[in-house]
mmCIF file of C-alpha atoms and ligand atoms in Angstrom:
data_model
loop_
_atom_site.group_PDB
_atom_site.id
_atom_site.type_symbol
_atom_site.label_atom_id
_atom_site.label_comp_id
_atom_site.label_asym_id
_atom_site.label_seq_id
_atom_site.Cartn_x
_atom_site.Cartn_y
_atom_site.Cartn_z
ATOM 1 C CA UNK A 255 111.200 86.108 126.809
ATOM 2 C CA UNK A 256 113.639 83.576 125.179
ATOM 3 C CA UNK A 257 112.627 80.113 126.905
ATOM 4 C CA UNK A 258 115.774 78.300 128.871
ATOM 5 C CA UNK A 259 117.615 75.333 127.726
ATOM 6 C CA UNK A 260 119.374 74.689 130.985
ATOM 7 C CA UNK A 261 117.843 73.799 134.460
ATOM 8 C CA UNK A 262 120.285 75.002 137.255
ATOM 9 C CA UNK A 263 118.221 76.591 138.882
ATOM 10 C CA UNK A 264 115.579 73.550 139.728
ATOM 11 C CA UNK A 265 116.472 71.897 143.017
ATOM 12 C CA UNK A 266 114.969 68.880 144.102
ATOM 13 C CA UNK A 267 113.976 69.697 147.950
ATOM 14 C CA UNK A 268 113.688 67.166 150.594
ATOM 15 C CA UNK A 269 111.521 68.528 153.220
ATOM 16 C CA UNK A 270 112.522 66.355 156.298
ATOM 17 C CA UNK A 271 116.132 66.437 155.739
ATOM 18 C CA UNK A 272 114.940 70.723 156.195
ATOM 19 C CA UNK A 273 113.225 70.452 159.584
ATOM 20 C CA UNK A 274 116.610 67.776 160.674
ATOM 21 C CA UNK A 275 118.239 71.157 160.374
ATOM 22 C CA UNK A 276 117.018 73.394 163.307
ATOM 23 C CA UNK A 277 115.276 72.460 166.211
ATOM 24 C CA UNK A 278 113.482 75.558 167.552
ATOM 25 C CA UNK A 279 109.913 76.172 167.590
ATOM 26 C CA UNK A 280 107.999 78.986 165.603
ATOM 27 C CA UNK A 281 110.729 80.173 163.320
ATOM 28 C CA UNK A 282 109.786 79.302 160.243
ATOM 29 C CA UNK A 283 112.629 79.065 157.675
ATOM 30 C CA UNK A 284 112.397 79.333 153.902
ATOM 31 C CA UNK A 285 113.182 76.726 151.382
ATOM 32 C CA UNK A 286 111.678 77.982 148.247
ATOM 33 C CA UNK A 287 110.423 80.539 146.811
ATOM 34 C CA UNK A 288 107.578 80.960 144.410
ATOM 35 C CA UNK A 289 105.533 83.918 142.270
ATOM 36 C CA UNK A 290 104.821 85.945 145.226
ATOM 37 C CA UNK A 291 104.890 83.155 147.860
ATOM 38 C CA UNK A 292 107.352 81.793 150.217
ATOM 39 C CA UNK A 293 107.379 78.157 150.903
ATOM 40 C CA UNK A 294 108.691 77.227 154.438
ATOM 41 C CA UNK A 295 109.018 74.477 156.885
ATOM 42 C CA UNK A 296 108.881 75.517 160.873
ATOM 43 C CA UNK A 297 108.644 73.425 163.960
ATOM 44 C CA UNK A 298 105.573 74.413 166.428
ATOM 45 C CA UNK A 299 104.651 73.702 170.170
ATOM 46 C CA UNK A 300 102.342 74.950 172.511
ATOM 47 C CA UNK A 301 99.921 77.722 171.955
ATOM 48 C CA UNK A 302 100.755 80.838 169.336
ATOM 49 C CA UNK A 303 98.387 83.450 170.269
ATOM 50 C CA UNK A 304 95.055 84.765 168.417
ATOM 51 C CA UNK A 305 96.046 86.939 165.143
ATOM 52 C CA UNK A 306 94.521 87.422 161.761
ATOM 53 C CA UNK A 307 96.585 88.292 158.225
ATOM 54 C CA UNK A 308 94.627 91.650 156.243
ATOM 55 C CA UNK A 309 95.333 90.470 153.176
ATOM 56 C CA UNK A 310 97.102 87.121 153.260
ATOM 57 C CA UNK A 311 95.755 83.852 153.114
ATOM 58 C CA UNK A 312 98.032 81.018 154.551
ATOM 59 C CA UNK A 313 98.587 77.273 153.897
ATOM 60 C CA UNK A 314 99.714 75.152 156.724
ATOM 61 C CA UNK A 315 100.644 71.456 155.644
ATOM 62 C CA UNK A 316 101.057 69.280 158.576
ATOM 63 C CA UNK A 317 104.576 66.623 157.919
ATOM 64 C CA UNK A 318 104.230 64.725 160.959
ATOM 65 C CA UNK A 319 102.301 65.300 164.310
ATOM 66 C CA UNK A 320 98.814 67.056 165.003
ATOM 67 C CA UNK A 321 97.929 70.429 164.805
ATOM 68 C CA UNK A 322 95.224 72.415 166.218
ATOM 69 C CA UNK A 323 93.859 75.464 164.919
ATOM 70 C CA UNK A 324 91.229 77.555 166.870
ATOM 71 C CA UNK A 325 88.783 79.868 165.693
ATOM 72 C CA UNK A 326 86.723 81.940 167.834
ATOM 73 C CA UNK A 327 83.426 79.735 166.535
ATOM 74 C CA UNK A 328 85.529 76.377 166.237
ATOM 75 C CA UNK A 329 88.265 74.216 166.016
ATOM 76 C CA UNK A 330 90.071 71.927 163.217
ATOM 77 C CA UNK A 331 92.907 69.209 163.646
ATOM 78 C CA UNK A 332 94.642 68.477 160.943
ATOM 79 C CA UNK A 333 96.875 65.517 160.842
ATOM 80 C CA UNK A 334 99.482 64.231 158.666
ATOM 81 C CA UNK A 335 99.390 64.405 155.114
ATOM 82 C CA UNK A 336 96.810 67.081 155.805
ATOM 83 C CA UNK A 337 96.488 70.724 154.770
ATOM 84 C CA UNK A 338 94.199 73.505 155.826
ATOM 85 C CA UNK A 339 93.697 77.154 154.230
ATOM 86 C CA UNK A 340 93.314 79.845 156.444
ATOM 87 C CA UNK A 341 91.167 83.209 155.011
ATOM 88 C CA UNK A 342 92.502 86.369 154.902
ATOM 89 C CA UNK A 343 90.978 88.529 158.011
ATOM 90 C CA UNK A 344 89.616 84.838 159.536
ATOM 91 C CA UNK A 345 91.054 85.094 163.566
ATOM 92 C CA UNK A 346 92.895 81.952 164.386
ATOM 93 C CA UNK A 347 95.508 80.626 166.712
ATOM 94 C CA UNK A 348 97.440 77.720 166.417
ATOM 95 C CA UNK A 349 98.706 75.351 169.042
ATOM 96 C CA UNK A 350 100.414 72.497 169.058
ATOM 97 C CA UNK A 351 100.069 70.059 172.302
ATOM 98 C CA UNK A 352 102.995 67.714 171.428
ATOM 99 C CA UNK A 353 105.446 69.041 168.533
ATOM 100 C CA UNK A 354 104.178 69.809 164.713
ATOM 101 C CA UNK A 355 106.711 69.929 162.103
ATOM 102 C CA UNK A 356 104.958 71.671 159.055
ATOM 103 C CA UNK A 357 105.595 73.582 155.611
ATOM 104 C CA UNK A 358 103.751 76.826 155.355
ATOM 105 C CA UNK A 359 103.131 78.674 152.354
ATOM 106 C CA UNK A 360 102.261 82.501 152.365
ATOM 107 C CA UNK A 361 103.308 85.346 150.236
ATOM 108 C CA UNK A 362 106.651 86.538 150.540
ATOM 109 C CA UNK A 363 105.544 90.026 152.616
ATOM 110 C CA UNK A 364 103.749 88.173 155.562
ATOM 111 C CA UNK A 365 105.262 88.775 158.805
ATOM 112 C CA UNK A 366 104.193 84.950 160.800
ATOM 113 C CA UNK A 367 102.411 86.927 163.909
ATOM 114 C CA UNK A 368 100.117 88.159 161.341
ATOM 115 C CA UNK A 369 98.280 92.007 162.527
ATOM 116 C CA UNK A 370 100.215 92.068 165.513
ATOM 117 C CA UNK A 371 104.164 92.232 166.660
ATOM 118 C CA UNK A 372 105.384 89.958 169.437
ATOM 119 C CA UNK A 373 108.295 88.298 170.881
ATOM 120 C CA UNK A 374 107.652 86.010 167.832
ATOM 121 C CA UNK A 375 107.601 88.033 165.023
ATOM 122 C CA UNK A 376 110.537 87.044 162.631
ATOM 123 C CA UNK A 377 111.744 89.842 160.464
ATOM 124 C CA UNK A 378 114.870 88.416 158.856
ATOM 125 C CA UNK A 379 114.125 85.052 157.946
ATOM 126 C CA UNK A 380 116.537 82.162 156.852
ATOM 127 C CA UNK A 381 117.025 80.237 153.756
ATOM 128 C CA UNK A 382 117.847 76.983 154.623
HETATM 129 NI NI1 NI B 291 98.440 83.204 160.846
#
């Protein structure tokens, strides 16, 4: 492949003026897109419930507040400025006890309630 001279297509995004954009909780929202991932922000409170991902690990990076995430043996806080990896097939369930704004990166195909379909699940999400 030829190598490009021009760069329209890099954007410079600003992650907090994202989240100033929506205000619900648990919908995350894309705002870029790379190899097979999806890189989105997403505002969380109170508990998500226990799932796992087959074949998808996940990367939640806390922007500001604390979030909790529960394993069935444990459970890790991660603050601002922090990140955690979560396994493929490792159970977990979120929660946030006073709002978490985040970016979460995952590939493209994961559906954000993981093995199971709730009230939650997002099917079409939006670019923002
Ligand atoms: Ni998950």
């Amino acid at each position: 492949m030829e190598p490009i001279s021009n760069s329209k297509n890099v954007k410079v995004v600003n992650i907090k003026e994202k989240l100033n954009k929506f205000t619900e909780h648990w919908n995350p929202k894309i705002v870029g897109e790379l190899n097979d991932d999806k890189v989105q922000v997403v505002k969380l409170k109170g508990e998500f419930h226990w799932h796992h991902h087959e074949k998808e690990e996940e990367l939640f990076w806390v922007i500001t507040g604390k979030l909790l995430i529960h394993f069935r043996d444990r459970t890790v806080e991660v603050n601002e400025g922090e990140f955690v990896i979560i396994p493929k097939l490792v159970e977990h369930k979120p929660e946030a006890p006073e709002e978490v704004q985040i970016v979460l990166i995952e590939p493209r195909t994961t559906l954000n309630t993981g093995n199971v379909e709730t009230e939650n699940t997002v099917k079409e999400q939006e670019h923002i």
